[in-house]
Coordinates of N, CA and C in Angstrom, one line a residue:
M1 N 0.2 10.6 21.3 CA 0.5 9.5 20.5 C -0.7 9.2 19.5
A2 N -1.9 9.3 20.0 CA -3.1 9.0 19.2 C -3.2 10.0 18.0
V3 N -2.8 11.3 18.3 CA -2.8 12.3 17.2 C -1.8 12.0 16.1
I4 N -0.6 11.5 16.5 CA 0.4 11.1 15.5 C -0.1 9.9 14.7
I5 N -0.8 8.9 15.3 CA -1.3 7.8 14.5 C -2.4 8.3 13.6
V6 N -3.3 9.1 14.0 CA -4.4 9.6 13.2 C -3.8 10.4 12.0
F7 N -2.9 11.3 12.3 CA -2.2 12.1 11.3 C -1.5 11.2 10.2
T8 N -0.8 10.2 10.7 CA -0.1 9.3 9.8 C -1.1 8.6 8.9
L9 N -2.2 8.0 9.4 CA -3.2 7.3 8.6 C -3.8 8.3 7.6
M10 N -4.1 9.5 8.0 CA -4.7 10.5 7.1 C -3.7 10.8 6.0
A11 N -2.5 11.0 6.3 CA -1.4 11.3 5.3 C -1.3 10.1 4.3
M12 N -1.3 8.9 4.8 CA -1.2 7.7 4.0 C -2.4 7.6 3.0
R13 N -3.6 7.9 3.5 CA -4.8 7.9 2.6 C -4.7 9.0 1.6
L14 N -4.2 10.1 1.9 CA -4.1 11.2 0.9 C -3.0 10.8 -0.1
I15 N -1.9 10.3 0.3 CA -0.8 9.9 -0.7 C -1.4 8.8 -1.5
N16 N -2.1 7.8 -1.0 CA -2.7 6.7 -1.7 C -3.6 7.3 -2.8
G17 N -4.3 8.3 -2.5 CA -5.3 8.8 -3.5 C -4.6 9.6 -4.6
I18 N -3.5 10.2 -4.4 CA -2.9 11.1 -5.4 C -1.7 10.4 -6.1
S19 N -1.1 9.4 -5.5 CA 0.1 8.8 -6.0 C -0.2 8.0 -7.3
R20 N 0.7 8.2 -8.3 CA 0.7 7.5 -9.6 C -0.8 7.1 -10.0
R21 N -1.4 8.1 -10.6 CA -2.8 7.9 -11.0 C -2.9 6.7 -12.0
A22 N -3.6 5.7 -11.6 CA -3.8 4.5 -12.4 C -4.9 4.8 -13.4
S23 N -5.0 4.1 -14.5 CA -6.1 4.3 -15.5 C -7.4 3.9 -14.9
I24 N -7.4 3.0 -14.0 CA -8.6 2.6 -13.2 C -8.3 3.0 -11.8
Q25 N -9.1 3.9 -11.2 CA -8.9 4.2 -9.8 C -10.3 4.6 -9.3
E26 N -11.0 3.6 -8.6 CA -12.3 3.8 -8.2 C -12.4 3.4 -6.7
A27 N -13.3 4.1 -6.0 CA -13.7 3.8 -4.7 C -15.2 3.9 -4.6
S28 N -15.9 2.8 -4.3 CA -17.3 2.9 -4.3 C -17.9 1.8 -3.4
Y29 N -19.2 1.8 -3.3 CA -19.9 0.7 -2.6 C -20.7 -0.1 -3.6
I30 N -20.7 -1.4 -3.4 CA -21.6 -2.3 -4.2 C -22.5 -3.1 -3.2
D31 N -23.7 -3.5 -3.7 CA -24.5 -4.3 -2.9 C -24.1 -5.7 -2.9
V32 N -23.8 -6.3 -1.7 CA -23.3 -7.6 -1.6 C -24.1 -8.3 -0.5
N33 N -25.0 -9.2 -0.9 CA -25.7 -10.0 0.1 C -26.5 -9.2 1.1
G34 N -27.1 -8.1 0.6 CA -28.0 -7.3 1.5 C -27.4 -6.2 2.2
I35 N -26.1 -5.9 2.0 CA -25.4 -4.8 2.6 C -24.6 -4.1 1.6
K36 N -24.2 -2.8 1.8 CA -23.3 -2.1 1.0 C -21.9 -2.4 1.4
Q37 N -21.0 -2.9 0.5 CA -19.6 -3.2 0.8 C -18.7 -2.3 0.0
F38 N -17.7 -1.8 0.7 CA -16.8 -0.8 0.1 C -15.7 -1.6 -0.7
I39 N -15.5 -1.1 -2.0 CA -14.4 -1.7 -2.8 C -13.6 -0.6 -3.3
R40 N -12.3 -0.9 -3.5 CA -11.4 0.0 -4.2 C -10.7 -0.7 -5.3
I41 N -10.8 -0.2 -6.5 CA -10.2 -0.8 -7.7 C -9.1 0.0 -8.3
R42 N -8.0 -0.6 -8.6 CA -6.9 0.2 -9.2 C -6.2 -0.7 -10.2
G43 N -5.7 -0.1 -11.3 CA -5.0 -0.8 -12.3 C -4.8 0.0 -13.5
D44 N -3.8 -0.4 -14.3 CA -3.5 0.4 -15.5 C -4.4 0.1 -16.7
D45 N -5.0 -1.1 -16.7 CA -5.7 -1.6 -17.9 C -6.8 -2.6 -17.5
G46 N -8.0 -2.3 -17.7 CA -9.1 -3.1 -17.3 C -9.2 -4.4 -18.0
T47 N -8.3 -4.7 -19.0 CA -8.3 -6.0 -19.7 C -7.3 -6.9 -19.0
N48 N -6.5 -6.4 -18.1 CA -5.5 -7.2 -17.4 C -6.3 -8.2 -16.5
P49 N -5.6 -9.3 -16.1 CA -6.2 -10.2 -15.1 C -6.6 -9.5 -13.8
V50 N -7.7 -9.9 -13.2 CA -8.2 -9.3 -12.0 C -7.7 -10.1 -10.8
M51 N -7.2 -9.3 -9.8 CA -6.8 -9.9 -8.5 C -7.7 -9.3 -7.4
I52 N -8.3 -10.2 -6.6 CA -9.0 -9.7 -5.4 C -8.1 -9.9 -4.2
F53 N -7.9 -8.8 -3.5 CA -7.1 -8.9 -2.3 C -8.0 -8.9 -1.0
I54 N -7.8 -10.0 -0.2 CA -8.6 -10.2 1.0 C -7.8 -9.8 2.2
H55 N -8.2 -8.7 2.9 CA -7.4 -8.2 4.0 C -7.5 -9.1 5.2
G56 N -6.6 -8.9 6.1 CA -6.5 -9.7 7.3 C -7.4 -9.1 8.4
G57 N -7.2 -9.6 9.6 CA -7.9 -9.1 10.7 C -8.7 -10.1 11.4
P58 N -10.0 -10.3 11.2 CA -10.8 -9.9 10.0 C -11.1 -8.4 9.9
A59 N -10.8 -7.6 10.8 CA -11.2 -6.2 10.8 C -10.0 -5.3 10.5
S60 N -9.1 -5.6 9.6 CA -8.0 -4.8 9.3 C -7.8 -4.5 7.8
P61 N -8.8 -3.7 7.2 CA -8.7 -3.4 5.8 C -7.5 -2.6 5.5
M62 N -6.9 -2.9 4.3 CA -5.7 -2.2 3.9 C -5.8 -1.4 2.6
G63 N -7.0 -1.3 2.1 CA -7.2 -0.6 0.8 C -6.7 0.8 0.8
Y64 N -6.8 1.5 2.0 CA -6.4 2.9 2.0 C -4.9 3.1 1.9
V65 N -4.1 2.0 2.0 CA -2.6 2.1 1.8 C -2.2 1.2 0.6
S66 N -3.2 0.9 -0.2 CA -3.0 -0.1 -1.3 C -1.9 0.4 -2.3
S67 N -1.8 1.7 -2.6 CA -0.8 2.1 -3.6 C 0.6 1.9 -3.1
F68 N 0.8 1.8 -1.8 CA 2.1 1.6 -1.2 C 2.6 0.1 -1.5
F69 N 1.7 -0.9 -1.4 CA 2.2 -2.2 -1.5 C 1.9 -2.9 -2.9
Q70 N 1.0 -2.3 -3.6 CA 0.6 -3.0 -4.9 C 0.9 -2.2 -6.1
K71 N 1.6 -1.1 -6.0 CA 1.9 -0.2 -7.1 C 2.5 -0.9 -8.3
E72 N 3.5 -1.7 -8.0 CA 4.2 -2.4 -9.1 C 3.3 -3.4 -9.8
L73 N 2.4 -3.9 -9.1 CA 1.5 -4.9 -9.8 C 0.4 -4.3 -10.6
E74 N 0.1 -3.0 -10.4 CA -1.0 -2.4 -11.1 C -0.8 -2.3 -12.6
S75 N 0.4 -2.4 -13.1 CA 0.6 -2.4 -14.5 C 0.3 -3.7 -15.2
K76 N 0.2 -4.8 -14.4 CA -0.1 -6.1 -14.9 C -1.4 -6.7 -14.4
L77 N -2.0 -6.1 -13.4 CA -3.2 -6.6 -12.8 C -4.2 -5.4 -12.6
T78 N -5.5 -5.8 -12.6 CA -6.5 -4.9 -12.0 C -6.8 -5.5 -10.6
I79 N -6.6 -4.6 -9.6 CA -6.6 -5.1 -8.2 C -7.9 -4.5 -7.5
I80 N -8.6 -5.5 -6.9 CA -9.8 -5.1 -6.1 C -9.5 -5.3 -4.6
N81 N -9.5 -4.3 -3.8 CA -9.5 -4.4 -2.4 C -10.9 -4.1 -1.9
Y82 N -11.4 -4.9 -0.9 CA -12.7 -4.7 -0.4 C -12.6 -4.7 1.1
D83 N -13.5 -4.0 1.8 CA -13.6 -4.0 3.2 C -14.7 -5.0 3.6
Q84 N -14.2 -6.1 4.2 CA -15.2 -7.1 4.6 C -16.3 -6.6 5.5
R85 N -17.3 -7.3 5.6 CA -18.4 -6.9 6.5 C -17.9 -6.7 7.9
V86 N -18.4 -5.7 8.6 CA -18.0 -5.3 9.9 C -16.6 -4.8 10.0
S87 N -16.1 -4.3 8.8 CA -14.7 -3.8 8.7 C -14.7 -2.5 7.9
G88 N -13.8 -1.5 8.3 CA -13.6 -0.4 7.5 C -14.8 0.4 7.1
R89 N -14.8 0.8 5.9 CA -15.9 1.6 5.3 C -17.2 0.8 5.2
T90 N -17.1 -0.5 5.0 CA -18.3 -1.3 5.0 C -19.0 -1.2 6.4
Y91 N -18.2 -1.3 7.4 CA -18.8 -1.1 8.8 C -19.4 0.2 9.0
Y92 N -18.8 1.3 8.5 CA -19.3 2.6 8.7 C -20.6 2.8 7.9
A93 N -20.8 2.1 6.8 CA -22.0 2.2 6.0 C -23.1 1.4 6.6
N94 N -22.8 0.3 7.3 CA -23.8 -0.6 7.8 C -23.9 -0.8 9.3
G95 N -22.9 -0.4 10.0 CA -22.8 -0.7 11.4 C -22.6 -2.2 11.6
C96 N -22.7 -2.6 12.8 CA -22.5 -4.0 13.1 C -23.8 -4.8 13.2
T97 N -24.6 -4.7 12.1 CA -25.9 -5.2 12.1 C -26.0 -6.6 11.5
S98 N -24.9 -7.2 11.1 CA -25.0 -8.5 10.5 C -24.0 -9.4 11.0
D99 N -24.2 -10.7 10.8 CA -23.2 -11.7 11.2 C -22.0 -11.6 10.3
A100 N -20.9 -12.0 10.9 CA -19.6 -12.1 10.1 C -19.0 -13.4 10.3
D101 N -19.8 -14.5 10.2 CA -19.2 -15.8 10.3 C -18.6 -16.2 9.0
I102 N -17.8 -17.3 9.0 CA -17.0 -17.7 7.9 C -17.9 -17.9 6.6
E103 N -19.0 -18.6 6.8 CA -19.9 -18.9 5.7 C -20.4 -17.6 5.1
T104 N -20.8 -16.6 5.9 CA -21.3 -15.3 5.4 C -20.1 -14.6 4.6
L105 N -18.9 -14.6 5.2 CA -17.8 -13.9 4.6 C -17.5 -14.6 3.2
L106 N -17.6 -15.9 3.2 CA -17.3 -16.6 1.9 C -18.4 -16.3 0.9
A107 N -19.6 -16.2 1.3 CA -20.7 -15.8 0.4 C -20.5 -14.4 -0.2
D108 N -20.0 -13.5 0.7 CA -19.7 -12.2 0.3 C -18.5 -12.2 -0.8
L109 N -17.5 -13.0 -0.5 CA -16.4 -13.1 -1.4 C -16.8 -13.6 -2.7
D110 N -17.7 -14.6 -2.7 CA -18.2 -15.2 -4.0 C -19.0 -14.1 -4.8
S111 N -19.7 -13.3 -4.1 CA -20.5 -12.2 -4.8 C -19.5 -11.2 -5.4
I112 N -18.4 -10.9 -4.7 CA -17.4 -10.0 -5.2 C -16.7 -10.6 -6.4
V113 N -16.4 -11.9 -6.3 CA -15.7 -12.6 -7.4 C -16.6 -12.5 -8.6
D114 N -17.9 -12.8 -8.5 CA -18.8 -12.8 -9.6 C -19.0 -11.4 -10.1
Y115 N -19.0 -10.4 -9.3 CA -19.0 -9.0 -9.7 C -17.8 -8.7 -10.6
A116 N -16.6 -9.0 -10.1 CA -15.4 -8.8 -10.8 C -15.4 -9.5 -12.2
R117 N -15.8 -10.8 -12.2 CA -15.8 -11.5 -13.4 C -16.7 -10.9 -14.5
T118 N -17.8 -10.4 -14.0 CA -18.8 -9.8 -14.9 C -18.3 -8.4 -15.4
R119 N -17.9 -7.6 -14.4 CA -17.5 -6.2 -14.7 C -16.3 -6.2 -15.6
F120 N -15.3 -7.1 -15.5 CA -14.1 -7.0 -16.3 C -14.1 -8.1 -17.3
A121 N -15.2 -8.8 -17.6 CA -15.3 -9.8 -18.6 C -14.2 -10.9 -18.5
Q122 N -14.0 -11.4 -17.3 CA -13.0 -12.4 -17.0 C -13.7 -13.7 -16.6
D123 N -13.2 -14.9 -17.1 CA -13.7 -16.2 -16.7 C -13.3 -16.5 -15.3
K124 N -12.0 -16.1 -14.9 CA -11.5 -16.4 -13.6 C -10.7 -15.2 -13.1
V125 N -10.6 -15.2 -11.7 CA -9.8 -14.1 -11.1 C -8.8 -14.7 -10.2
M126 N -7.8 -13.9 -9.8 CA -6.8 -14.3 -8.8 C -7.3 -14.0 -7.4
I127 N -7.0 -14.8 -6.5 CA -7.3 -14.5 -5.1 C -6.0 -14.4 -4.3
T128 N -5.9 -13.3 -3.6 CA -4.7 -13.1 -2.7 C -5.2 -12.6 -1.4
G129 N -4.5 -13.1 -0.3 CA -5.0 -12.7 1.0 C -3.8 -12.4 1.9
H130 N -4.1 -11.7 3.0 CA -3.1 -11.4 4.0 C -3.7 -11.9 5.3
S131 N -2.9 -12.7 6.1 CA -3.3 -13.1 7.4 C -4.6 -13.8 7.3
W132 N -5.6 -13.3 8.0 CA -7.0 -13.8 8.0 C -7.5 -14.0 6.5
G133 N -7.1 -13.1 5.7 CA -7.6 -13.2 4.3 C -7.1 -14.5 3.6
T134 N -5.9 -15.0 4.0 CA -5.5 -16.3 3.4 C -6.4 -17.4 3.8
V135 N -6.9 -17.4 5.0 CA -7.9 -18.4 5.5 C -9.1 -18.4 4.6
L136 N -9.7 -17.2 4.4 CA -10.9 -17.1 3.6 C -10.6 -17.5 2.1
G137 N -9.5 -17.0 1.6 CA -9.1 -17.3 0.3 C -8.8 -18.7 0.0
S138 N -8.2 -19.4 0.9 CA -7.9 -20.8 0.8 C -9.1 -21.7 0.7
I139 N -10.1 -21.4 1.6 CA -11.3 -22.1 1.6 C -12.1 -21.8 0.3
Y140 N -12.1 -20.5 -0.1 CA -12.8 -20.2 -1.3 C -12.3 -20.9 -2.5
V141 N -10.9 -20.9 -2.6 CA -10.3 -21.5 -3.8 C -10.6 -23.0 -3.9
Q142 N -10.7 -23.7 -2.7 CA -11.0 -25.1 -2.7 C -12.5 -25.3 -3.1
R143 N -13.4 -24.4 -2.7 CA -14.8 -24.6 -3.1 C -15.1 -24.2 -4.5
H144 N -14.4 -23.2 -5.0 CA -14.7 -22.6 -6.3 C -13.5 -22.6 -7.3
P145 N -12.9 -23.7 -7.6 CA -11.7 -23.7 -8.4 C -12.1 -23.2 -9.9
E146 N -13.3 -23.4 -10.2 CA -13.7 -22.9 -11.6 C -13.7 -21.4 -11.8
K147 N -13.6 -20.7 -10.7 CA -13.6 -19.2 -10.8 C -12.3 -18.6 -10.5
V148 N -11.3 -19.4 -10.2 CA -10.0 -18.9 -9.8 C -8.8 -19.3 -10.7
I149 N -7.9 -18.4 -10.9 CA -6.7 -18.7 -11.7 C -5.7 -19.4 -10.8
T150 N -5.2 -20.5 -11.2 CA -4.3 -21.3 -10.4 C -2.9 -20.6 -10.4
P151 N -2.1 -20.9 -9.4 CA -0.7 -20.3 -9.3 C 0.1 -20.5 -10.6
S152 N 0.1 -21.6 -11.2 CA 1.0 -21.8 -12.4 C 0.5 -20.9 -13.5
V153 N -0.8 -20.8 -13.7 CA -1.4 -19.9 -14.7 C -1.1 -18.4 -14.3
R154 N -1.2 -18.1 -13.0 CA -0.9 -16.8 -12.5 C 0.5 -16.3 -12.9
R155 N 1.5 -17.1 -12.8 CA 2.8 -16.7 -13.2 C 2.9 -16.4 -14.6
A156 N 2.2 -17.1 -15.5 CA 2.2 -16.8 -16.9 C 1.5 -15.5 -17.2
H157 N 0.4 -15.3 -16.5 CA -0.3 -14.0 -16.7 C 0.4 -12.8 -16.4
I158 N 1.2 -12.8 -15.3 CA 1.8 -11.6 -14.9 C 3.3 -11.6 -15.1
G159 N 3.8 -12.6 -15.8 CA 5.2 -12.7 -16.2 C 6.2 -12.9 -15.0
I160 N 5.8 -13.7 -14.0 CA 6.7 -14.0 -12.9 C 7.4 -15.3 -13.3
M161 N 8.7 -15.3 -13.2 CA 9.5 -16.5 -13.5 C 9.8 -17.3 -12.2
R162 N 10.0 -18.5 -12.3 CA 10.3 -19.3 -11.2 C 11.7 -19.0 -10.7

């Protein structure tokens, strides 16, 4: 059973890497609050609005399967998936050497938001989360509304009708 799971995950990572090559397709580490954090960026146009996807868990990064669930959005958005501290590739780069309390995770998210705003010359970014990521994202949006695109503006940016 374990072999099947490992094989499936490896196949999904391979497919994710080769499926529909986006104009922007990067996987790298950036320095965030004293540790290296892994980010994956995909999108068709770097001038599109930026969306930061916060995974659930807190130790359930989903970037390795991102092309499966975000493929349709990549034509309208530049999407950043990151592995939170003590999760995924960020864990493997640093081990479990740091705290992962909510305040630390929010500070990490703020650094990633600032990185994205600077890197892609955007005043604001979109925040999207899954499960635990919605908790972090909701707190972050309340604390930093000046850095976040609101839902009504989001619909206009990516052409979603009510």
